[in-house]
PDB file of C-alpha atoms in Angstrom:
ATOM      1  CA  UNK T   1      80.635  78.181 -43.678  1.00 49.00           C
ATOM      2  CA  UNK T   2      77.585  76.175 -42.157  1.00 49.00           C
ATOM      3  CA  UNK T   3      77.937  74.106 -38.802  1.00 47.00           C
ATOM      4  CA  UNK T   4      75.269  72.586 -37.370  1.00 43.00           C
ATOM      5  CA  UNK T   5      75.750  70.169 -34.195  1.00 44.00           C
ATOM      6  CA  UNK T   6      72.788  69.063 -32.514  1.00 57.00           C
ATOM      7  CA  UNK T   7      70.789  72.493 -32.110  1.00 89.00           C
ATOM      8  CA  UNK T   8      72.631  75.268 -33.699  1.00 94.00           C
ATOM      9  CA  UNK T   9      73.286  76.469 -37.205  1.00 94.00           C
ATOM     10  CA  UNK T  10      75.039  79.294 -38.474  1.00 94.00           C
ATOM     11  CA  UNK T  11      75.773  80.537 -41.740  1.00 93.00           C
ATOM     12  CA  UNK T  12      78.455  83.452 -42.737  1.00 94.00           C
ATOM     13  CA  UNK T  13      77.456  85.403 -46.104  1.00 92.00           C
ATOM     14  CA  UNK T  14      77.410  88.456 -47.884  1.00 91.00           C
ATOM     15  CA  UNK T  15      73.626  89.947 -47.666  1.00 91.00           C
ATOM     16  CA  UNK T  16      73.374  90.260 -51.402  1.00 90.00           C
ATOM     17  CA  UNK T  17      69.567  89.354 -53.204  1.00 89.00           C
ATOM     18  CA  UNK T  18      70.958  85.910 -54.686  1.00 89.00           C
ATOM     19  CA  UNK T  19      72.530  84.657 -51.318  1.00 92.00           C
ATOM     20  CA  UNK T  20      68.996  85.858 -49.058  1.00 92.00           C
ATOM     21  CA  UNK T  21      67.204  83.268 -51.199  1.00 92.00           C
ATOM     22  CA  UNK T  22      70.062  80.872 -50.808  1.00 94.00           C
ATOM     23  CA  UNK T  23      69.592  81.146 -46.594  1.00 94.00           C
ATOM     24  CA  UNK T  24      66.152  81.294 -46.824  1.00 94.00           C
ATOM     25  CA  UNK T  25      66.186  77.758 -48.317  1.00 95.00           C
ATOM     26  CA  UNK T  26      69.000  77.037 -45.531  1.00 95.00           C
ATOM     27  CA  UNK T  27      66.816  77.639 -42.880  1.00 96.00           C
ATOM     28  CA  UNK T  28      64.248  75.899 -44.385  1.00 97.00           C
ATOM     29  CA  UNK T  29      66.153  72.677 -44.884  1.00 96.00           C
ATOM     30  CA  UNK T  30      67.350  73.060 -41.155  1.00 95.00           C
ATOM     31  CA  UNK T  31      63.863  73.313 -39.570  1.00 96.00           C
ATOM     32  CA  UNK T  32      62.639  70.229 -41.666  1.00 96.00           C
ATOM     33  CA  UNK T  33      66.042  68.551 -40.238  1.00 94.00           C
ATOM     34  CA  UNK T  34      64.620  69.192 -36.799  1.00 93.00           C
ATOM     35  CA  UNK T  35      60.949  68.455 -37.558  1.00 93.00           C
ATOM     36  CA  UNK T  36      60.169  71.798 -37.045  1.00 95.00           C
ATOM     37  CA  UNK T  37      58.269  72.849 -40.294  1.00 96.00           C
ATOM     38  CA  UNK T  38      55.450  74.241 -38.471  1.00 96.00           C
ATOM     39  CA  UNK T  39      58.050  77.108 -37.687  1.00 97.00           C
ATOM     40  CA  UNK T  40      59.257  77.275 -41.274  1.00 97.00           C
ATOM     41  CA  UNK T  41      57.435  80.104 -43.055  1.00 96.00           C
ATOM     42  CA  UNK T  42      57.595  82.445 -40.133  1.00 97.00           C
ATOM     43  CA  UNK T  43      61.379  81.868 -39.619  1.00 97.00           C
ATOM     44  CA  UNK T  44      61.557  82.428 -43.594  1.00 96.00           C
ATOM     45  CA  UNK T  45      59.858  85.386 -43.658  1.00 96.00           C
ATOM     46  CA  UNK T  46      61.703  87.170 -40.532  1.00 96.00           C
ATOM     47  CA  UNK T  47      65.312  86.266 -41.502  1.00 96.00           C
ATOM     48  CA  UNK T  48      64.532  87.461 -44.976  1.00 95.00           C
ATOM     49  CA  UNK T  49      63.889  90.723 -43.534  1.00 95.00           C
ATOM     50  CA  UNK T  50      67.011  91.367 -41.387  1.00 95.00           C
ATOM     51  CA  UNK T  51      69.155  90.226 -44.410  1.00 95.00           C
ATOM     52  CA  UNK T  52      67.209  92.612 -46.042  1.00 93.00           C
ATOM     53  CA  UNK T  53      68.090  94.775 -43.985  1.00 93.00           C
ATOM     54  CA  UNK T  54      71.823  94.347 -43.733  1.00 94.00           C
ATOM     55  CA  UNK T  55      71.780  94.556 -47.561  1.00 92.00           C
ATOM     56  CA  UNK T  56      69.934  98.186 -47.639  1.00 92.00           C
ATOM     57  CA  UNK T  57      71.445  99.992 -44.781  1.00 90.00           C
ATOM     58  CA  UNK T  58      74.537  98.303 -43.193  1.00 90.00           C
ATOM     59  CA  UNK T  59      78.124  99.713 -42.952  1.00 87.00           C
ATOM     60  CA  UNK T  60      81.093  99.188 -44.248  1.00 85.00           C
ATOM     61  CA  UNK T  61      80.077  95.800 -45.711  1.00 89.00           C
ATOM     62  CA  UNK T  62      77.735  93.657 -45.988  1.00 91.00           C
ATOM     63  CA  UNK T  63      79.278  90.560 -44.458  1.00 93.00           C
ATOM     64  CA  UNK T  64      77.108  88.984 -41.645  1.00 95.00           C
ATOM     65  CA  UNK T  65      76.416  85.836 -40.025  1.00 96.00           C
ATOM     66  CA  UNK T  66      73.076  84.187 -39.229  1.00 97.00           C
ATOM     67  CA  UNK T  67      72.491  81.964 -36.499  1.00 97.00           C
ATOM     68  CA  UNK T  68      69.998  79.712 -35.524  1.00 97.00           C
ATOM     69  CA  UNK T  69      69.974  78.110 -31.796  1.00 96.00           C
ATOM     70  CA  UNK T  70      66.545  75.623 -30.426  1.00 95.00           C
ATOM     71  CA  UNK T  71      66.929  75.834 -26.625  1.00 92.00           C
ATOM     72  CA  UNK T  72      64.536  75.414 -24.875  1.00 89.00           C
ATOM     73  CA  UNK T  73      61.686  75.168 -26.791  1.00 91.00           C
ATOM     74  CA  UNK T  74      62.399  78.358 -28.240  1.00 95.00           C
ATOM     75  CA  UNK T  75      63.957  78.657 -31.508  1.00 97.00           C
ATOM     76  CA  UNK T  76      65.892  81.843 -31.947  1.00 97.00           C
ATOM     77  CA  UNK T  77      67.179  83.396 -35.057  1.00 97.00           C
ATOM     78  CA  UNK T  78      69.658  85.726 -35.165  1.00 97.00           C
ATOM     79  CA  UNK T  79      71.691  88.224 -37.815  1.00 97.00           C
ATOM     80  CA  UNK T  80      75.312  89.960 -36.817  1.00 97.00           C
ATOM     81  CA  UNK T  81      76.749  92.107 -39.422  1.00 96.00           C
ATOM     82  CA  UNK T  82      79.591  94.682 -38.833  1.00 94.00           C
ATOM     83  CA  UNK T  83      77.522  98.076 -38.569  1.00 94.00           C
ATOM     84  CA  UNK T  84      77.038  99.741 -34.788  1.00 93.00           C
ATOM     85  CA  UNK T  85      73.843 101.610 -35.874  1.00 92.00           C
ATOM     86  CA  UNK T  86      70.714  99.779 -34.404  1.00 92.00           C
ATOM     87  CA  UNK T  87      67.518  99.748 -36.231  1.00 88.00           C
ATOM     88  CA  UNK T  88      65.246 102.056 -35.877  1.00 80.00           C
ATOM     89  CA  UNK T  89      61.287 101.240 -36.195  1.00 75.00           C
ATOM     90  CA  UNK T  90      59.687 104.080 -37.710  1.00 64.00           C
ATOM     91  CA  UNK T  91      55.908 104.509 -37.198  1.00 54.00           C
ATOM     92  CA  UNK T  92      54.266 102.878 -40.273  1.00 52.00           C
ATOM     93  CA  UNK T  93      51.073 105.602 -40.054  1.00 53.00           C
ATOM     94  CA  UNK T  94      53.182 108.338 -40.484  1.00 52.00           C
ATOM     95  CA  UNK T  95      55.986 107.617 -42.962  1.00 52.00           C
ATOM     96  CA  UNK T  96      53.230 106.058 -45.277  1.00 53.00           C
ATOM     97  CA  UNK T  97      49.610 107.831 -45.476  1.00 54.00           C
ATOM     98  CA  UNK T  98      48.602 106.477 -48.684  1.00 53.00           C
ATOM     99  CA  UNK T  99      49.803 102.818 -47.867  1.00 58.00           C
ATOM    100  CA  UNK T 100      52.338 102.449 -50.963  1.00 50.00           C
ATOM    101  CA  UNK T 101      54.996 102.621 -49.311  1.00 51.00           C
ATOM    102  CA  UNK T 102      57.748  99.549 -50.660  1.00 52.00           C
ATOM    103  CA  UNK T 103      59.958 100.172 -47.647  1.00 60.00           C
ATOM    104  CA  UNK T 104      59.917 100.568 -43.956  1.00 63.00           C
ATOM    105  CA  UNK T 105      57.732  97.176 -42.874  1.00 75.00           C
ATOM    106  CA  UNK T 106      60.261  95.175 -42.294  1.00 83.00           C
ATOM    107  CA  UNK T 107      60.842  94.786 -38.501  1.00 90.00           C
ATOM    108  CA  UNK T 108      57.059  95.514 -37.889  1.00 90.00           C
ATOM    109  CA  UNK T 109      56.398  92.433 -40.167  1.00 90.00           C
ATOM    110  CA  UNK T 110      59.474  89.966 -37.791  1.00 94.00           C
ATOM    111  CA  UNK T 111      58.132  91.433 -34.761  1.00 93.00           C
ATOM    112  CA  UNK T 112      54.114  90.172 -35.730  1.00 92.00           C
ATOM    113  CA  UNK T 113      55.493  86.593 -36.869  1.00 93.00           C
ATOM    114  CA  UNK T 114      57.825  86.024 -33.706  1.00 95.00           C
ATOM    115  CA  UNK T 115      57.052  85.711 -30.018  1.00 95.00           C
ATOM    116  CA  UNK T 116      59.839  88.384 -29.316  1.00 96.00           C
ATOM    117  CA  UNK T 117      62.325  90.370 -30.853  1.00 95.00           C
ATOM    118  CA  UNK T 118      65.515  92.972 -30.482  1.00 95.00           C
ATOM    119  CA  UNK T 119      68.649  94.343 -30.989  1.00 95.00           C
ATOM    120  CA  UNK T 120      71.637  94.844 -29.216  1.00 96.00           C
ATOM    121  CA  UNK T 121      75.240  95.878 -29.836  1.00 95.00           C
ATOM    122  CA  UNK T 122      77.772  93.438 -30.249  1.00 93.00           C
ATOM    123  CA  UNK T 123      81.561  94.837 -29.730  1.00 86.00           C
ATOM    124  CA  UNK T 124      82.591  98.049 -30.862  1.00 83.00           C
ATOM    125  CA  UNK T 125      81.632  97.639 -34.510  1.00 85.00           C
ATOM    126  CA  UNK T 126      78.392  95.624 -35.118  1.00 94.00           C
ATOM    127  CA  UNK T 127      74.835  94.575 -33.944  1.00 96.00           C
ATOM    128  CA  UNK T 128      72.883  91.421 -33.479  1.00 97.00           C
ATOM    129  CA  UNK T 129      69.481  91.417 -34.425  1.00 96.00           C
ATOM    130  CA  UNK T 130      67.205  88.543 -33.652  1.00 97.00           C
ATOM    131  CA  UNK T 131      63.734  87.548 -33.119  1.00 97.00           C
ATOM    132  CA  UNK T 132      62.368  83.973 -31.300  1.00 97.00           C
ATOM    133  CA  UNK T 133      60.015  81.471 -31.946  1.00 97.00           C
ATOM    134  CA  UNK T 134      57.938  79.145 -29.894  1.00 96.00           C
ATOM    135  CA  UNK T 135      59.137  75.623 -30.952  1.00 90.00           C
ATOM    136  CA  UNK T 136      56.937  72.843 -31.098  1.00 67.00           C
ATOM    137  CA  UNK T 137      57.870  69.428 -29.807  1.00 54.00           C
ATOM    138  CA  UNK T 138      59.946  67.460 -32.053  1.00 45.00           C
ATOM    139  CA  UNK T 139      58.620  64.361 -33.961  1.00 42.00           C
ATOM    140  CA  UNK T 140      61.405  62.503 -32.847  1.00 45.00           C
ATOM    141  CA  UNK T 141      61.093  63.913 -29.234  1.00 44.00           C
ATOM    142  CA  UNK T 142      56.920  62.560 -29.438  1.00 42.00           C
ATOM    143  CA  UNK T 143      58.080  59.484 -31.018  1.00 43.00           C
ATOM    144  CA  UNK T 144      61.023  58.505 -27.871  1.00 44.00           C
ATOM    145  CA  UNK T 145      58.653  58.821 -25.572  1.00 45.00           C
ATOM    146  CA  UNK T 146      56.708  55.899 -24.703  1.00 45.00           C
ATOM    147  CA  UNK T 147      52.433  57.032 -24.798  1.00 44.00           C
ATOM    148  CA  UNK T 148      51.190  57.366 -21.517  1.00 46.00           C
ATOM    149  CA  UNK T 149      48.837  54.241 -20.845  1.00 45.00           C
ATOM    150  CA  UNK T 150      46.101  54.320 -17.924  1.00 42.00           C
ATOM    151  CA  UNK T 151      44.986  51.411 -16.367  1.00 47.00           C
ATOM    152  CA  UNK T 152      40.785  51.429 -16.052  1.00 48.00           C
ATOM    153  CA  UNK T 153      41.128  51.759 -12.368  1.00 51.00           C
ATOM    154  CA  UNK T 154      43.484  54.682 -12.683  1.00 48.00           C
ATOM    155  CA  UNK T 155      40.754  56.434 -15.408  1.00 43.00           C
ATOM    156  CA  UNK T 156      38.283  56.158 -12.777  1.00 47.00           C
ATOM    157  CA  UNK T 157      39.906  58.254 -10.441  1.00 51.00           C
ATOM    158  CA  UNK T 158      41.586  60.591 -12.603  1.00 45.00           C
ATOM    159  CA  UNK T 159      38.062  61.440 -14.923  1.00 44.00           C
ATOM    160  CA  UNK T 160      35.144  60.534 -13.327  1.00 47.00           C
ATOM    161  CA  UNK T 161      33.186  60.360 -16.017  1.00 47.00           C
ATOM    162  CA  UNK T 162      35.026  57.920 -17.671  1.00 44.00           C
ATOM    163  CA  UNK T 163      34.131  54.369 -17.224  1.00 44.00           C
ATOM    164  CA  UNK T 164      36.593  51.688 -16.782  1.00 46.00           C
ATOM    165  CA  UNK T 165      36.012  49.020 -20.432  1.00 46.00           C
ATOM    166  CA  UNK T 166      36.775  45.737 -20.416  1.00 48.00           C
ATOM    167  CA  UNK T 167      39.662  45.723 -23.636  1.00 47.00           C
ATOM    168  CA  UNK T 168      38.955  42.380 -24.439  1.00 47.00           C
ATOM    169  CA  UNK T 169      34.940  42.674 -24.976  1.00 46.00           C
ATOM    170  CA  UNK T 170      34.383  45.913 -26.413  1.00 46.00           C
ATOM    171  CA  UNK T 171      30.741  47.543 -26.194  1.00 48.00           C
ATOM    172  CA  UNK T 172      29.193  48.818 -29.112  1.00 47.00           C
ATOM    173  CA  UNK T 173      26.843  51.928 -28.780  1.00 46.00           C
ATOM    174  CA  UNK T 174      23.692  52.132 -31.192  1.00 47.00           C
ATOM    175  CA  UNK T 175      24.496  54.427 -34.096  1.00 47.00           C
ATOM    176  CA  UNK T 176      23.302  58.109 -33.639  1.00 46.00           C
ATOM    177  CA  UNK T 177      22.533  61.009 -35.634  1.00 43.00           C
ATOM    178  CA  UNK T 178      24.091  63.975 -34.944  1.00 45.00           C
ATOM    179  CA  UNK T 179      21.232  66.022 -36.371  1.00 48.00           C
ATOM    180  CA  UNK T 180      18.562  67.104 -34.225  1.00 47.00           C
ATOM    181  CA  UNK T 181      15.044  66.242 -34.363  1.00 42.00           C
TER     182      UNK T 181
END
């Protein structure tokens, strides 16, 4: 099931290889839907990893829901699956001297893309795991607002060093090199 009104998605799976791709290009899709993209790869990457995850180490199943809210200008990505047991970040150094380890990076690699991230319980049987993101401003939230226009006098005494120009007989400086000597 996917809803998404306004600022919220969320999409109920089963954390299997074939369906991580499958939200992967849901969140995608979503971001681009709320001129987000900048946020894209990073949101990617870190919701691939909890689904991960859920698919290695939760119990019984591996049913779960991600969730994506923009509040705020903070976009926050969530994943709830039906296993108590919180995760558990393990000190990279020591589990993996010789650095070949194909394991254990996971929530060390969601908490250096995201602005914050955590875990809590949620009920008696499951957790929520989710990291945030700072959201940039909207094109469509740029685009409603009207540009700020300064009259000359204004400029003057807002920057100093700007001069107030006549708009209607524009001043044109001698060309200049912008190499020394």
């Amino acid at each position: 099931m996917i809803s998404n009104p306004s600022r919220h998605c969320t999409v109920e799976l089963q954390a299997l290889p074939s369906r991580i791709g499958q939200v992967r290009r849901i969140v995608s899709a979503q971001l681009r839907y709320w001129h987000l993209d900048a946020l894209i790869d990073r949101a990617a990457l870190g919701v691939t990893e909890l689904l991960t995850n859920v698919h290695r180490h939760a119990q019984p199943d591996k049913t779960c829901t991600v969730e994506m809210e923009l509040l705020l200008g903070r976009l926050t990505v969530s994943v709830r699956d039906h296993d108590p047991r919180l995760p558990v970040v393990g000190d990279i150094a020591d589990a993996d001297a010789d650095g070949l380890a194909t394991c254990g990076r996971g929530l060390a690699m969601v908490a250096a893309v995201s602005e914050s991230w955590g875990a809590r319980p949620d009920g008696d049987s499951g957790k929520v795991v989710w990291f945030t993101l700072p959201a940039i401003g909207s094109v469509r939230e740029r685009a409603a607002r009207p540009p700020r226009r300064v009259a000359g006098d204004q400029a003057a005494r807002l920057f100093p060093e700007v001069a107030a120009v006549d708009d209607r007989s524009p001043a044109h400086a001698p060309a200049r090199s912008a190499v020394m000597g």
